[in-house]
């Protein structure tokens, strides 16, 4: 099974930016869609953004549309989440995940992802 490691989280003031990275092990990264989810304290894990295996299709959750951008670099086995204009309500642990459908489209449903990273904390101060 693929191993995913997130990085790039931290403490930032409202209005600031962070770029999250997700490093994947193995040689099958380019065949699967990837997603980013987040979980705030006391709340369920929710979908943030997803990207198809080739980067051609992306999904973005409405509350972050226009502020967050997902991307990937298959040559480096990396996925990214660029987060701009951060708000205190973006505070959460952010997880990257691999979609379970070979050559498939991204999905907002958590149960369609079969591998997860350990998460990286993002804290936005007001």
mmCIF file of C-alpha atoms in Angstrom, residues 36-118:
data_model
loop_
_atom_site.group_PDB
_atom_site.id
_atom_site.type_symbol
_atom_site.label_atom_id
_atom_site.label_comp_id
_atom_site.label_asym_id
_atom_site.label_seq_id
_atom_site.Cartn_x
_atom_site.Cartn_y
_atom_site.Cartn_z
ATOM 1 C CA UNK A 36 -7.178 16.672 0.430
ATOM 2 C CA UNK A 37 -9.442 16.518 3.456
ATOM 3 C CA UNK A 38 -9.453 18.418 6.730
ATOM 4 C CA UNK A 39 -10.699 17.813 10.221
ATOM 5 C CA UNK A 40 -11.286 20.566 12.741
ATOM 6 C CA UNK A 41 -11.432 19.793 16.473
ATOM 7 C CA UNK A 42 -14.684 18.087 17.377
ATOM 8 C CA UNK A 43 -15.819 17.904 13.769
ATOM 9 C CA UNK A 44 -15.921 15.278 11.055
ATOM 10 C CA UNK A 45 -13.286 14.954 8.368
ATOM 11 C CA UNK A 46 -14.470 16.837 5.291
ATOM 12 C CA UNK A 47 -13.434 17.068 1.681
ATOM 13 C CA UNK A 48 -11.407 20.065 0.549
ATOM 14 C CA UNK A 49 -10.180 19.314 -2.956
ATOM 15 C CA UNK A 50 -9.421 16.479 -5.354
ATOM 16 C CA UNK A 51 -7.473 15.982 -8.559
ATOM 17 C CA UNK A 52 -7.524 13.293 -11.215
ATOM 18 C CA UNK A 53 -4.543 11.075 -12.016
ATOM 19 C CA UNK A 54 -3.391 13.369 -14.808
ATOM 20 C CA UNK A 55 -4.340 16.663 -13.201
ATOM 21 C CA UNK A 56 -6.960 17.320 -15.840
ATOM 22 C CA UNK A 57 -9.946 17.298 -13.506
ATOM 23 C CA UNK A 58 -10.148 19.023 -10.159
ATOM 24 C CA UNK A 59 -12.827 19.353 -7.512
ATOM 25 C CA UNK A 60 -12.922 22.099 -4.937
ATOM 26 C CA UNK A 61 -15.186 22.541 -1.976
ATOM 27 C CA UNK A 62 -17.270 25.721 -2.094
ATOM 28 C CA UNK A 63 -15.910 27.311 1.083
ATOM 29 C CA UNK A 64 -12.350 27.325 -0.277
ATOM 30 C CA UNK A 65 -13.098 27.994 -3.933
ATOM 31 C CA UNK A 66 -11.021 30.886 -5.223
ATOM 32 C CA UNK A 67 -8.585 30.573 -2.308
ATOM 33 C CA UNK A 68 -7.216 27.018 -2.492
ATOM 34 C CA UNK A 69 -5.653 25.307 -5.489
ATOM 35 C CA UNK A 70 -4.776 21.638 -5.825
ATOM 36 C CA UNK A 71 -2.028 20.404 -8.111
ATOM 37 C CA UNK A 72 0.272 17.462 -8.622
ATOM 38 C CA UNK A 73 3.640 16.584 -10.077
ATOM 39 C CA UNK A 74 3.641 12.963 -11.182
ATOM 40 C CA UNK A 75 7.346 13.021 -11.977
ATOM 41 C CA UNK A 76 8.037 13.773 -8.318
ATOM 42 C CA UNK A 77 5.226 11.707 -6.771
ATOM 43 C CA UNK A 78 3.899 14.858 -5.129
ATOM 44 C CA UNK A 79 0.532 16.471 -4.582
ATOM 45 C CA UNK A 80 0.057 20.019 -3.355
ATOM 46 C CA UNK A 81 -2.552 22.268 -1.847
ATOM 47 C CA UNK A 82 -1.867 25.970 -2.206
ATOM 48 C CA UNK A 83 -3.898 27.869 0.369
ATOM 49 C CA UNK A 84 -4.265 31.628 0.073
ATOM 50 C CA UNK A 85 -6.343 34.183 1.975
ATOM 51 C CA UNK A 86 -6.504 31.862 4.936
ATOM 52 C CA UNK A 87 -9.242 32.326 7.504
ATOM 53 C CA UNK A 88 -9.478 31.184 11.131
ATOM 54 C CA UNK A 89 -12.154 28.706 10.083
ATOM 55 C CA UNK A 90 -9.565 26.953 7.904
ATOM 56 C CA UNK A 91 -7.850 25.781 11.072
ATOM 57 C CA UNK A 92 -7.737 21.990 11.007
ATOM 58 C CA UNK A 93 -5.569 18.951 10.485
ATOM 59 C CA UNK A 94 -5.165 18.474 6.750
ATOM 60 C CA UNK A 95 -4.855 15.012 5.238
ATOM 61 C CA UNK A 96 -3.937 13.875 1.775
ATOM 62 C CA UNK A 97 -5.405 10.656 0.469
ATOM 63 C CA UNK A 98 -5.207 8.422 -2.568
ATOM 64 C CA UNK A 99 -8.394 7.651 -4.467
ATOM 65 C CA UNK A 100 -9.124 3.939 -4.868
ATOM 66 C CA UNK A 101 -10.105 4.037 -8.551
ATOM 67 C CA UNK A 102 -7.315 3.342 -11.030
ATOM 68 C CA UNK A 103 -7.271 6.083 -13.702
ATOM 69 C CA UNK A 104 -10.425 7.460 -12.101
ATOM 70 C CA UNK A 105 -11.847 10.871 -11.438
ATOM 71 C CA UNK A 106 -11.538 12.555 -8.047
ATOM 72 C CA UNK A 107 -14.336 12.238 -5.530
ATOM 73 C CA UNK A 108 -15.513 14.160 -2.509
ATOM 74 C CA UNK A 109 -16.509 10.978 -0.681
ATOM 75 C CA UNK A 110 -13.951 9.922 1.965
ATOM 76 C CA UNK A 111 -14.805 6.222 1.612
ATOM 77 C CA UNK A 112 -13.528 6.217 -1.974
ATOM 78 C CA UNK A 113 -9.983 6.871 -0.721
ATOM 79 C CA UNK A 114 -7.931 3.914 0.415
ATOM 80 C CA UNK A 115 -4.655 5.408 1.667
ATOM 81 C CA UNK A 116 -4.214 8.340 4.033
ATOM 82 C CA UNK A 117 -1.360 10.370 5.390
ATOM 83 C CA UNK A 118 -0.875 11.193 9.047
#
